[in-house]
Short mmCIF file of C-alpha atoms (C1' of nucleotides) in Angstrom, two decimals:
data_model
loop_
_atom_site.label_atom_id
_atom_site.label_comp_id
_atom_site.label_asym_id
_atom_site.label_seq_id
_atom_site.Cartn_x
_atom_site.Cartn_y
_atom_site.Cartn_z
CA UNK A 1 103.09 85.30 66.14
CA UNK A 2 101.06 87.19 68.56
CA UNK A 3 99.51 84.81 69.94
CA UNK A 4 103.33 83.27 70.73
CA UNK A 5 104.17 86.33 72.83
CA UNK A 6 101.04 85.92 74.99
CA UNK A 7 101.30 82.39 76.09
CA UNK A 8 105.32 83.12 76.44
CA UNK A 9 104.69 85.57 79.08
CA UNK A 10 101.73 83.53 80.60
CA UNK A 11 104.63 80.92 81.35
CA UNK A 12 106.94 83.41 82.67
CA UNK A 13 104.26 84.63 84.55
CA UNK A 14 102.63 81.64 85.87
CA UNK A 15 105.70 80.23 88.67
CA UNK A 16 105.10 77.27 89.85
CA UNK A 17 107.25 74.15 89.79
CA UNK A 18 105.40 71.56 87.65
CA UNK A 19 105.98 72.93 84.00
CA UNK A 20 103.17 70.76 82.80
CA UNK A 21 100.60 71.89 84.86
CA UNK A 22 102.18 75.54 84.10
CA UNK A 23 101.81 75.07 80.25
CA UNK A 24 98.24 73.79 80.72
CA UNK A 25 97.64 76.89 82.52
CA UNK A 26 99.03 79.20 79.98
CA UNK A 27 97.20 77.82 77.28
CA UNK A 28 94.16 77.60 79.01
CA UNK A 29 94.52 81.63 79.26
CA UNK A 30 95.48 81.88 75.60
CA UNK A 31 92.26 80.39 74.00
CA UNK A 32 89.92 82.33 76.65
CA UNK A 33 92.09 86.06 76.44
CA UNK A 34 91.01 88.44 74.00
CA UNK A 35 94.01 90.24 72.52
CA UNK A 36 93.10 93.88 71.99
CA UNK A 37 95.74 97.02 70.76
CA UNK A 38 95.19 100.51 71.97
CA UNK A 39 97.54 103.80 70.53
CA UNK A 40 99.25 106.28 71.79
CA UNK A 41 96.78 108.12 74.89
CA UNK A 42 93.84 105.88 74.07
CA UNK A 43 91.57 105.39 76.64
CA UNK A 44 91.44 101.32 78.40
CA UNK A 45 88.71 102.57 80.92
CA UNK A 46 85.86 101.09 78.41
CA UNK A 47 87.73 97.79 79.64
CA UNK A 48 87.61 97.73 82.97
CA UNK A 49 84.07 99.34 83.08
CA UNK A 50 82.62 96.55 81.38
CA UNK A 51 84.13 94.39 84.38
CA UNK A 52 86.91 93.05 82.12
CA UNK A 53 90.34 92.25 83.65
CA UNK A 54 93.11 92.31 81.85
CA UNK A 55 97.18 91.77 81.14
CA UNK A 56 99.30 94.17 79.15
CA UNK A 57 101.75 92.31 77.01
CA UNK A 58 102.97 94.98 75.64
CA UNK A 59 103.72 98.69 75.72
CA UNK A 60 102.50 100.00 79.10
CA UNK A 61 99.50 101.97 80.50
CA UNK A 62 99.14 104.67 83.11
CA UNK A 63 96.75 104.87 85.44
CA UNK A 64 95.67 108.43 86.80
CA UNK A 65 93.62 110.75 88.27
CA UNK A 66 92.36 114.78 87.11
CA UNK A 67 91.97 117.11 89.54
CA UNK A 68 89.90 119.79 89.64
CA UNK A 69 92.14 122.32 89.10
CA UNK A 70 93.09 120.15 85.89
CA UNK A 71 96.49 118.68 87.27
CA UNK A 72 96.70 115.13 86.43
CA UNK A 73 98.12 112.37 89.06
CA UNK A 74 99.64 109.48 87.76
CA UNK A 75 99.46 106.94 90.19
CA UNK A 76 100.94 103.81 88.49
CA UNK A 77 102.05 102.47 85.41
CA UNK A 78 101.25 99.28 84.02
CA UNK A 79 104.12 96.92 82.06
CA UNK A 80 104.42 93.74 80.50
CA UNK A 81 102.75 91.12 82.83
CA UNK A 82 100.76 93.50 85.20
CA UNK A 83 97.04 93.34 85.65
CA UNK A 84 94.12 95.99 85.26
CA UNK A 85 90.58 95.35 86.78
CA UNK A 86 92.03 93.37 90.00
CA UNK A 87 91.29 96.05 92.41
CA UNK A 88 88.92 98.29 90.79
CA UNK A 89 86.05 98.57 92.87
CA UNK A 90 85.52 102.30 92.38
CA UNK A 91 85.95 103.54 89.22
CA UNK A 92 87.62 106.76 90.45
CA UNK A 93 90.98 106.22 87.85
CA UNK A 94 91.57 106.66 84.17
CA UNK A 95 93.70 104.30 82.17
CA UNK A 96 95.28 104.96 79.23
CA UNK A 97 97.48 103.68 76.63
CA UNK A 98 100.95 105.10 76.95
CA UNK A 99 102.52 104.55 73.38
CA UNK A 100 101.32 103.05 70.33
CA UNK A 101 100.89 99.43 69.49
CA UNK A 102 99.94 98.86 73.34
CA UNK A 103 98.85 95.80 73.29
CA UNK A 104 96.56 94.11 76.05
CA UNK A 105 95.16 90.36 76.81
CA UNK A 106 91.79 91.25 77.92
CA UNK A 107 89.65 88.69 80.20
CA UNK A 108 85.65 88.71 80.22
CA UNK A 109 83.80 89.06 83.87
CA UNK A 110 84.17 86.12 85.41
CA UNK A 111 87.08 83.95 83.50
CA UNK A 112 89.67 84.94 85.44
CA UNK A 113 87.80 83.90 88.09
CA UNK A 114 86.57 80.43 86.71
CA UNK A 115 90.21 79.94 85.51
CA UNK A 116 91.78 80.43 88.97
CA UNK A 117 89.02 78.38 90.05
CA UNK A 118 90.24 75.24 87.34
CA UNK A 119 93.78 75.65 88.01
CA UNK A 120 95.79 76.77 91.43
CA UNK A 121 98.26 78.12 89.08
CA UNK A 122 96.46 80.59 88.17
CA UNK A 123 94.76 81.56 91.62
CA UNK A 124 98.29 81.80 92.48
CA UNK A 125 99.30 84.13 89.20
CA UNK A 126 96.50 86.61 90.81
CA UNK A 127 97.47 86.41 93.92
CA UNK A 128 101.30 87.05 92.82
CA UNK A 129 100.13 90.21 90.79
CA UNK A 130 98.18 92.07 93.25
CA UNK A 131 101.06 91.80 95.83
CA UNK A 132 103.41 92.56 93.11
CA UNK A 133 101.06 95.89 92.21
CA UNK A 134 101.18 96.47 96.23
CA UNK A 135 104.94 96.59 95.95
CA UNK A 136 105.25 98.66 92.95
CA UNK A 137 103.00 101.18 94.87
CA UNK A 138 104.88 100.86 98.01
CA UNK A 139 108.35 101.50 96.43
CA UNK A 140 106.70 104.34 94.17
CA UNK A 141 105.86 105.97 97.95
CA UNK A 142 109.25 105.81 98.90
CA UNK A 143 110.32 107.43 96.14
CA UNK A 144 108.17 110.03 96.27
CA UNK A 145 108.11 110.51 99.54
CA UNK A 146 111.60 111.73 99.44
CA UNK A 147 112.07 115.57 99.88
CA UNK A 148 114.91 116.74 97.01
CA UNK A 149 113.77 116.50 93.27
CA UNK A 150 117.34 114.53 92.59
CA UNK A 151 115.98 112.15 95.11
CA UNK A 152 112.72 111.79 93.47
CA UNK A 153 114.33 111.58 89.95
CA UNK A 154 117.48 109.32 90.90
CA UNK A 155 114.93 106.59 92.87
CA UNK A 156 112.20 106.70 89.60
CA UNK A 157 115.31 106.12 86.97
CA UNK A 158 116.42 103.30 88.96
CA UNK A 159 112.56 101.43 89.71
CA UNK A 160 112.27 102.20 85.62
CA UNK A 161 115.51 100.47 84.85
CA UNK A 162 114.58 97.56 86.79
CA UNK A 163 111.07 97.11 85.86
CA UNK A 164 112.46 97.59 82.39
CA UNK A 165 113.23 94.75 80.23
CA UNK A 166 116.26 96.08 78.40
CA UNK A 167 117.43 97.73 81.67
CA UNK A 168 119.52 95.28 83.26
CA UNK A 169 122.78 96.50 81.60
CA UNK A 170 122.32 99.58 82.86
CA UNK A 171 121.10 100.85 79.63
CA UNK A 172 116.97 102.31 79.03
CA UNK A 173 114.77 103.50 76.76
CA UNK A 174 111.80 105.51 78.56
CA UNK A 175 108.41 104.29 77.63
CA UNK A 176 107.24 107.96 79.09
CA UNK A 177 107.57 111.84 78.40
CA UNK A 178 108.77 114.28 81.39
CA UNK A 179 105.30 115.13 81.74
CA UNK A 180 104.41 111.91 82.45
CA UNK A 181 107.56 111.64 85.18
CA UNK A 182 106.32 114.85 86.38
CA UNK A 183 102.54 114.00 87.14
CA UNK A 184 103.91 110.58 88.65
CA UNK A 185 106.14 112.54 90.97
CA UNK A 186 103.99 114.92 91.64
CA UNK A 187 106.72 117.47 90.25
CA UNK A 188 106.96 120.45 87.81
CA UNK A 189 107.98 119.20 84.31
CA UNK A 190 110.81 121.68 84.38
CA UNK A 191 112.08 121.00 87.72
CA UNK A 192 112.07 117.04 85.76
CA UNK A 193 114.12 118.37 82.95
CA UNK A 194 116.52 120.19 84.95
CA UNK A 195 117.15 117.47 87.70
CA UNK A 196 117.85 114.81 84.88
CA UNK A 197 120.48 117.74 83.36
CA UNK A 198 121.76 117.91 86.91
CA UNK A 199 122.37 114.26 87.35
CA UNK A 200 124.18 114.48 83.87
CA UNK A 201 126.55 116.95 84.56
CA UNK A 202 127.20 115.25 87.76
CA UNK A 203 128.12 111.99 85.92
CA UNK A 204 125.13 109.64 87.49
CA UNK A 205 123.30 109.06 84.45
CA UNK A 206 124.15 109.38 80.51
CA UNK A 207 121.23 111.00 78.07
CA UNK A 208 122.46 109.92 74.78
CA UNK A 209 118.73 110.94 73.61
CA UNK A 210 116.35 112.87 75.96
CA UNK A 211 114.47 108.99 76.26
CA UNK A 212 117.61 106.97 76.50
CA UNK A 213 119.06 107.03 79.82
CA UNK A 214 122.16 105.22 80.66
CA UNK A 215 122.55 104.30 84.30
CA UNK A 216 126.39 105.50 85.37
CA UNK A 217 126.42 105.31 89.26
CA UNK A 218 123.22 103.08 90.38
CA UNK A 219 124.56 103.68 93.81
CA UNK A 220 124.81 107.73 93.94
CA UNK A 221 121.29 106.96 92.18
CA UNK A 222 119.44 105.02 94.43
CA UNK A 223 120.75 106.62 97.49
CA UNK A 224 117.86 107.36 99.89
CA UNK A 225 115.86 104.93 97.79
CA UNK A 226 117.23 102.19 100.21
CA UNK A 227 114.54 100.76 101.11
CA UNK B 1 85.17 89.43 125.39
CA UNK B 2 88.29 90.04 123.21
CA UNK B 3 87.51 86.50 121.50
CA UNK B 4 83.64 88.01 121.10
CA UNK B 5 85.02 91.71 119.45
CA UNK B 6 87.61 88.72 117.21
CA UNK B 7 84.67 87.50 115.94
CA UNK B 8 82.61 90.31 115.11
CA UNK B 9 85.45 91.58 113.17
CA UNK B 10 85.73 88.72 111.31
CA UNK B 11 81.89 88.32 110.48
CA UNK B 12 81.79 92.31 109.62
CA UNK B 13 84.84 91.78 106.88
CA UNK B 14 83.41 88.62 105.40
CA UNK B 15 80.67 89.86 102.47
CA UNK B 16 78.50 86.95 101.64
CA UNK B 17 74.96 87.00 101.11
CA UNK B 18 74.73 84.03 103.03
CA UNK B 19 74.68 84.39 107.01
CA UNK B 20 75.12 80.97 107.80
CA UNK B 21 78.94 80.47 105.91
CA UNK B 22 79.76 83.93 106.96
CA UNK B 23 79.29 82.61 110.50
CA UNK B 24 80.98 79.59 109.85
CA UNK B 25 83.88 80.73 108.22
CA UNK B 26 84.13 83.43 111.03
CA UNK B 27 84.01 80.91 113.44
CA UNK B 28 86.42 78.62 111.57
CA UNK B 29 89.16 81.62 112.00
CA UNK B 30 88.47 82.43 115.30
CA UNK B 31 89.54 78.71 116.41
CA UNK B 32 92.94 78.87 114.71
CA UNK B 33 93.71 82.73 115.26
CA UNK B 34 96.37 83.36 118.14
CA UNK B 35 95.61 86.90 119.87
CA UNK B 36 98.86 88.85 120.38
CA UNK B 37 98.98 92.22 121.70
CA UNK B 38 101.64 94.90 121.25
CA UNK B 39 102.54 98.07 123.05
CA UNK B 40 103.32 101.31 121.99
CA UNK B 41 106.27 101.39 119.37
CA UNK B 42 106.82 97.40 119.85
CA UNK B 43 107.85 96.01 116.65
CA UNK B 44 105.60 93.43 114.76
CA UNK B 45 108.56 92.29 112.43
CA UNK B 46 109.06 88.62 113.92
CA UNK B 47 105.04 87.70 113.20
CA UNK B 48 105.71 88.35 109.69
CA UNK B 49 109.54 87.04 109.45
CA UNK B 50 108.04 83.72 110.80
CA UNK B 51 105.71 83.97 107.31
CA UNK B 52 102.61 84.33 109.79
CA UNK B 53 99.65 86.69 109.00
CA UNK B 54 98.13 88.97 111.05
CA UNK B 55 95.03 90.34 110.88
CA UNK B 56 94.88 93.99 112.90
CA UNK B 57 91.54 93.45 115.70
CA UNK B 58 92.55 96.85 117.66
CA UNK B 59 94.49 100.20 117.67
CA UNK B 60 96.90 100.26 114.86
CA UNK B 61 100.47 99.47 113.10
CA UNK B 62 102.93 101.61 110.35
CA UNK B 63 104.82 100.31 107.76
CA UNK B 64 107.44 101.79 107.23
CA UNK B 65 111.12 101.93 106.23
CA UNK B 66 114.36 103.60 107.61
CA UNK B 67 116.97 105.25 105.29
CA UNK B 68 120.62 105.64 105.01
CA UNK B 69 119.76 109.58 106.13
CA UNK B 70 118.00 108.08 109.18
CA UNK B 71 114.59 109.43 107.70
CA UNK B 72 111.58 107.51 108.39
CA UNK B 73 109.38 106.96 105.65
CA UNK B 74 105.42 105.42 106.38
CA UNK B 75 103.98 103.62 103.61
CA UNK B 76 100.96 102.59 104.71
CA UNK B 77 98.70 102.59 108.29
CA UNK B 78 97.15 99.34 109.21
CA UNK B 79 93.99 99.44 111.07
CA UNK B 80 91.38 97.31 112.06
CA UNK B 81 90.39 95.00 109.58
CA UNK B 82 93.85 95.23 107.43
CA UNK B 83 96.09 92.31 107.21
CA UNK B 84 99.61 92.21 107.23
CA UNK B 85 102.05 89.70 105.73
CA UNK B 86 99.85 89.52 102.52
CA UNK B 87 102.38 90.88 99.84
CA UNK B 88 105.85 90.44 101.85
CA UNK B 89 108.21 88.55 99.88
CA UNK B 90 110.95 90.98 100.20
CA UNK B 91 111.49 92.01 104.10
CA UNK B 92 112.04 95.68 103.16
CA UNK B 93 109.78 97.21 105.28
CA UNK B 94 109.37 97.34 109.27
CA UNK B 95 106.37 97.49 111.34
CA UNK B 96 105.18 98.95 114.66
CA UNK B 97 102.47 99.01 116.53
CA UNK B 98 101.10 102.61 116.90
CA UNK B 99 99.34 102.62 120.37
CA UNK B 100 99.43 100.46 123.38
CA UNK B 101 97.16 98.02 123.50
CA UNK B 102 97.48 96.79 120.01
CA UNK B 103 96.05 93.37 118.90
CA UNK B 104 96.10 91.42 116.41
CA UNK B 105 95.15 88.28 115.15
CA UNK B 106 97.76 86.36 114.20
CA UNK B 107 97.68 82.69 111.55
CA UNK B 108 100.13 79.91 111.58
CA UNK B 109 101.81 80.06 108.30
CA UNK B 110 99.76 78.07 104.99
CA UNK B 111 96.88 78.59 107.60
CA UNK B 112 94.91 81.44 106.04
CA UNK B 113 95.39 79.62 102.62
CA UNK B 114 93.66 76.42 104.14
CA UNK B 115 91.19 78.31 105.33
CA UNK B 116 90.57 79.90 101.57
CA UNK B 117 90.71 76.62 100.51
CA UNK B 118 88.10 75.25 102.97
CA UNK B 119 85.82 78.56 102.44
CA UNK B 120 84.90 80.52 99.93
CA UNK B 121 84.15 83.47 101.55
CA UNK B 122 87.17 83.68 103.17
CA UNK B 123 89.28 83.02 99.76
CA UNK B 124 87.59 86.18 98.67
CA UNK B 125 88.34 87.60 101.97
CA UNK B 126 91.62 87.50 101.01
CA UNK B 127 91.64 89.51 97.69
CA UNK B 128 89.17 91.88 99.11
CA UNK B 129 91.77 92.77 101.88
CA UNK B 130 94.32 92.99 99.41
CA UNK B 131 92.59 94.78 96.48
CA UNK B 132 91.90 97.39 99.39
CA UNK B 133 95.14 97.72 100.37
CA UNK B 134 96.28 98.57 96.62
CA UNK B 135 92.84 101.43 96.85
CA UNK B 136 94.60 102.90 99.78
CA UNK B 137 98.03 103.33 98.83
CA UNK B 138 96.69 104.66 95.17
CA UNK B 139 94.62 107.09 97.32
CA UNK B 140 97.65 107.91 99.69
CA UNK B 141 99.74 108.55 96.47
CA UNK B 142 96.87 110.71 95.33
CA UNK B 143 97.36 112.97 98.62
CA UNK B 144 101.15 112.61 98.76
CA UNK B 145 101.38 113.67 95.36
CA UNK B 146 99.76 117.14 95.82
CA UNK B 147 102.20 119.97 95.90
CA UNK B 148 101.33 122.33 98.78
CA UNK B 149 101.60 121.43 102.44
CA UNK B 150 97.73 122.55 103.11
CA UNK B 151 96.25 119.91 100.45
CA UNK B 152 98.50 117.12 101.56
CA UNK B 153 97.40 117.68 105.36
CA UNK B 154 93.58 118.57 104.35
CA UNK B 155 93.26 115.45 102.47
CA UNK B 156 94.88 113.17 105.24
CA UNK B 157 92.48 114.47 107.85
CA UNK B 158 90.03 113.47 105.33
CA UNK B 159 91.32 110.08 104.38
CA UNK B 160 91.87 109.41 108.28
CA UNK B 161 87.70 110.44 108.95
CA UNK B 162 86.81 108.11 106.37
CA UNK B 163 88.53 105.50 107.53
CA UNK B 164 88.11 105.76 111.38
CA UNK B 165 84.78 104.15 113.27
CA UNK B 166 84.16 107.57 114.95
CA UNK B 167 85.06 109.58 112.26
CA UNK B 168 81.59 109.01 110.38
CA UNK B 169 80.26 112.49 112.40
CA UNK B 170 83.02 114.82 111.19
CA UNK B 171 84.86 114.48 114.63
CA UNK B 172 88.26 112.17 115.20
CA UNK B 173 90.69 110.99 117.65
CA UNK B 174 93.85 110.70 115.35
CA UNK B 175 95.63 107.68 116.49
CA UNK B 176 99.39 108.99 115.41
CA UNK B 177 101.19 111.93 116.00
CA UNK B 178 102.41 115.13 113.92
CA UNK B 179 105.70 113.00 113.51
CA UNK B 180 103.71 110.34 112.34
CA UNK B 181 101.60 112.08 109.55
CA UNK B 182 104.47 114.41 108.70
CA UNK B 183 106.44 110.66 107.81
CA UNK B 184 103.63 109.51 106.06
CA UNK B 185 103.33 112.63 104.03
CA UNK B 186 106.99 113.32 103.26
CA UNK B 187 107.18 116.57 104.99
CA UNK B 188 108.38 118.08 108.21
CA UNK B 189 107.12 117.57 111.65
CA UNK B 190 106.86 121.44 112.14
CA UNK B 191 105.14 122.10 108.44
CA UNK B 192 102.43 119.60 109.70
CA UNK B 193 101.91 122.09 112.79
CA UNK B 194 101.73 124.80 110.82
CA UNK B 195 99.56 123.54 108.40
CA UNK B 196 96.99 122.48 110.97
CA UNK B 197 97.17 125.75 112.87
CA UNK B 198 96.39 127.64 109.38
CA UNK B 199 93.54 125.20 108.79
CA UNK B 200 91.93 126.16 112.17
CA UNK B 201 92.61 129.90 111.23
CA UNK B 202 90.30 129.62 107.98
CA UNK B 203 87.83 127.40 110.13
CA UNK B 204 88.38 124.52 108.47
CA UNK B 205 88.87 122.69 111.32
CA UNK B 206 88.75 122.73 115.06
CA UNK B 207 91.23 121.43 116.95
CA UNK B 208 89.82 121.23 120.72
CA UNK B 209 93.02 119.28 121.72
CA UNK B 210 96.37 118.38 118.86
CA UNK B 211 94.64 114.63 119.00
CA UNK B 212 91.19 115.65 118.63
CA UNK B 213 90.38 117.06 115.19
CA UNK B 214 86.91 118.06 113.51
CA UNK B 215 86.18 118.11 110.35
CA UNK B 216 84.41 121.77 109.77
CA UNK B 217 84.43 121.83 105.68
CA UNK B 218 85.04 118.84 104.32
CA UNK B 219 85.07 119.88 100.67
CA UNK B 220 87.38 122.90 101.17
CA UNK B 221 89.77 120.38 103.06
CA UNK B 222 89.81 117.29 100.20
CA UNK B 223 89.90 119.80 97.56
CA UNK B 224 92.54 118.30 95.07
CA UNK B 225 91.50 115.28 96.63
CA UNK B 226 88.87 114.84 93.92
CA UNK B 227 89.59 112.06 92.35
"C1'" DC C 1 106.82 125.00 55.13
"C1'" DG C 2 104.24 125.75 59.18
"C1'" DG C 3 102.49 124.12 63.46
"C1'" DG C 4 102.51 121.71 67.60
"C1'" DC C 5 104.53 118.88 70.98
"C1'" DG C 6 108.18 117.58 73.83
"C1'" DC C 7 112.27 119.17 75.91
"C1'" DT C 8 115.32 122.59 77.83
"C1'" DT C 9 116.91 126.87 80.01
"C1'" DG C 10 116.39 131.40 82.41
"C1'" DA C 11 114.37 134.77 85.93
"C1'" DT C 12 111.43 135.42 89.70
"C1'" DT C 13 108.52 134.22 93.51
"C1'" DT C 14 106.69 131.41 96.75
"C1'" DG C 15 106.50 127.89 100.05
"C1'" DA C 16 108.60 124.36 102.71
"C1'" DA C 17 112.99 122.74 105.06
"C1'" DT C 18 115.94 123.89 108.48
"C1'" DC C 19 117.68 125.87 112.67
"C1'" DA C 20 116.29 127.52 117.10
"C1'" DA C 21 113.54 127.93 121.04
"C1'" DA C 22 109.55 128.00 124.04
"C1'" DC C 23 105.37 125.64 125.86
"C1'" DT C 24 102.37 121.72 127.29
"C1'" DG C 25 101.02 117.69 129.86
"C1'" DG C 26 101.97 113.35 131.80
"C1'" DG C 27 105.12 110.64 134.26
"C1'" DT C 28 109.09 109.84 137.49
"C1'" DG C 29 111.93 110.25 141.32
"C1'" DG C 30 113.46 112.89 145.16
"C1'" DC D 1 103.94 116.94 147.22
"C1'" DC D 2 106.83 119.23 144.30
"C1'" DA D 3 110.57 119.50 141.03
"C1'" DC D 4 112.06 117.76 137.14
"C1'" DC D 5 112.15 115.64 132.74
"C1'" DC D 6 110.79 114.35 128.40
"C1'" DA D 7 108.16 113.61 124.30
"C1'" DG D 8 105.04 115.94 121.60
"C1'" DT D 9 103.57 120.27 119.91
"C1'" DT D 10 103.84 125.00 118.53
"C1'" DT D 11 105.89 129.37 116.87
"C1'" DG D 12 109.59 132.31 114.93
"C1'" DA D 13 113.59 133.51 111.72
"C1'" DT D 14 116.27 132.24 107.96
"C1'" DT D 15 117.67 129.67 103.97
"C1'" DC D 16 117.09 127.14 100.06
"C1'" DA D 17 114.78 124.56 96.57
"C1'" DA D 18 111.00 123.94 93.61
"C1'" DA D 19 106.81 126.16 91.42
"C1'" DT D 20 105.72 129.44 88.33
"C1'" DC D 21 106.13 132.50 84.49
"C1'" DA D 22 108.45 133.06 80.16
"C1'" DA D 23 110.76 131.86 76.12
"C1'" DG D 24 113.64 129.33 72.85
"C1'" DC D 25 114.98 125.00 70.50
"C1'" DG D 26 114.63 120.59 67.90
"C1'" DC D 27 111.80 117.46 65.74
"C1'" DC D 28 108.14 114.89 63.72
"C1'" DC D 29 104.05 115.15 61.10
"C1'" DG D 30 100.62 117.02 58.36
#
DNA sequence: CGGGCGCTTGATTTGAATCAAACTGGGTGG
DNA sequence: CCACCCAGTTTGATTCAAATCAAGCGCCCG
C-alpha cells in the first residue's frame, strides 16, 4: 500500500515523455529507496549526516537554523516530492519532522547518483528538484522581503495553498503552527495571529478552524507577491 | 587575455582530482563559450529568454523582480563563478548587470548539457553551481530573516567579505550601492545609512569611503548570523 | 482533573518607514 | 574653467507598525 504511494509519486515526479522508460525509472527507485517514518518534531538530520538523500512522500519537514540568542529560522519546508541531502555540503541546518506519520523515501550515498547515472530520467528528476528548491527559496524571499506583516502573511497563505495538494479550490489545511509561520517569516507569533484575524475581518481569507484557511480574495492576497 | 582569465575561471570552479580532465573540460568550454559584456544597469534578460546560460567571468548581476508598488525586490547577487539560466522555467525574475564592464560567458542552448554529457567534471559542475546557489539564498534568508536593521546589515557585510576575492583580509570594495543592499534586504535606502553609520560609531567597522568597508569585529557584526 | 501547548487579544515600547532636506563627487555643457 | 546637475549618500523629524510584555482562552492528552 505504501509502497503504491512511493512509486505513484516517483511517476508524477519523474516528467519525461516516454512513459516506459518513466515507469522503469520509478521502479528502479522503489526497490533501491528505503521508506522510513519520523513523528511529530523528530529529528531527519541523522539522515542527511550519514550522506543519505532523500524524498518526503509524505507529511513535510522544516529545515532551520538556532541562533544564539535561541530564535529559530526556518528557512524552508519540505513537501511531498522535494529532496533533502541535494545541497548539503555544510551541515549548518536542522531538519525535522513537522507532523506525525512523516514519512520519507530515503536513498543510501551514492544511489541516487548511480541511478541518475542508469537512467537520464532520473538525472533529469535531480536536476528538476534542485531548481524547483531554488524557486521555492526565491519566491519565499519575495515574500519576505516585503515590508507590512499583511504582506508577509497574504504572499505565505497563497505559496501554501499552491504548494498544497488540497489547495487548488481555494480551500487548506496548514501542515504548520503560527510559530512555525512566524520563525519562517521572521515575524512575532502574535503579530502572525493578529495579521491572519486582520485579513479575516477584512474578508480575504476564511478561518473556519485556526489550521483551515479558506482563500476568499487570492488577488487582495497576493498583491505585492507579483512576482 | 580575457579568453586566459575565461579559462582560469573555469579550471578554478571545476573540482576534480584529476588535472588533466579539469584542463580538458576547461578547455572544452572555453571553445564554445561566447564572451558578452554588459554595462552598468544593462539588462541580461534576452541571454536567458533565448534559453542560453551564462556563466558570470567579471563584475556582477541582480536578480531581481519589480512589483505592482514599483518596489524592487533582489533575490540573489551573481558573481563570478555563478551561473545564470540554471533554474528559469518561469521568466519571473529580471536581471542586470551591476557594474560596467560586466562579462559573462555565455552557452548556446542544450550546450552546457552536451558538455555534462561529454565530461564528468563538468556534469558535476553543474550541480555544484546549483547546490551553491540554493546555500546562498538559505544563507540570505538566514540574514533577511533577522529582525533588527543592525543584524540584517552586519551580516550582509559579512556574507559580501566572504564571498568577495579581496574580502579574505577583512577589507572590501562593495560592488552595489545602499539602494542595492537596502533591496536585497527588504528595508529602506536611508535605514541602510543609518545602520552603517551606527556600526562605524561602535567600531565595528570603518568606512574610509561609502564603497570601501572594513571589517573591524567580525563576530560582533554576524552575530545572529550563527548558524 | 490538571497541565501544557497552541492560539488569541490587549497595552506599551521600540525601531524602522516615511517625509524632508542637505551634502558629496563625478560628469556635462556653457 | 566654472557652473550646474544628478545620482548616491547622509542626517533630521515625525509617524506608524511590529516587537515585546502580559494574560486569558480552548483543547488535547496524560
Amino acid at each position: 500500500m505504501r509502497d503504491e504511494g512511493m512509486i505513484q509519486l516517483f511517476r508524477r515526479l519523474l516528467r519525461t515523455p516516454d512513459p516506459v522508460a518513466r515507469d522503469a525509472a520509478a521502479e528502479a527507485m522503489r526497490v533501491v529507496a528505503r521508506p522510513v517514518e519520523r513523528q511529530r518534531n523528530q529529528s531527519c538530520d541523522a539522515l542527511v549526516a550519514a550522506g543519505r538523500i532523500g524524498c518526503v512522500l509524505a507529511g513535510a519537514v522544516r529545515k532551520y537554523s538556532l541562533r544564539s540568542d535561541g530564535h529559530r529560522q526556518i528557512v524552508d519546508l519540505l513537501m511531498p516530492g522535494d529532496f533533502l541531502g541535494l545541497s548539503h555540503r555544510d551541515p549548518c541546518f536542522a531538519l525535522e519532522a513537522v507532523s506525525n506519520g512523516t514519512r520519507i523515501a530515503s536513498f543510501r550515498p551514492g544511489q541516487v547518483e548511480a541511478l541518475a547515472q542508469a537512467h537520464t530520467v532520473i538525472a533529469n528528476l535531480i536536476l528538476d528538484r534542485t531548481a524547483d528548491a531554488i524557486r521555492r527559496l526565491e519566491a519565499h524571499l519575495l515574500v519576505q522581503g516585503r515590508t507590512t506583516a499583511i504582506e508577509k502573511v497574504g504572499g505565505y497563505l497563497v505559496t501554501m495553498c499552491g504548494r498544497m495538494a488540497d489547495g487548488r479550490n481555494g480551500s487548506l489545511l496548514l501542515p504548520i503552527s503560527r510559530y512555525d509561520i512566524a520563525d519562517h517569516l521572521g515575524i512575532a507569533v502574535e503579530t502572525v495571529s493578529r495579521t491572519m484575524t486582520t485579513l479575516t475581518q477584512r474578508g480575504m481569507i476564511a478561518l473556519p478552524s485556526p489550521r483551515h484557511v479558506e482563500i476568499r480574495d487570492p488577488v487582495r492576497l497576493a498583491e505585492g507577491t507579483s512576482y
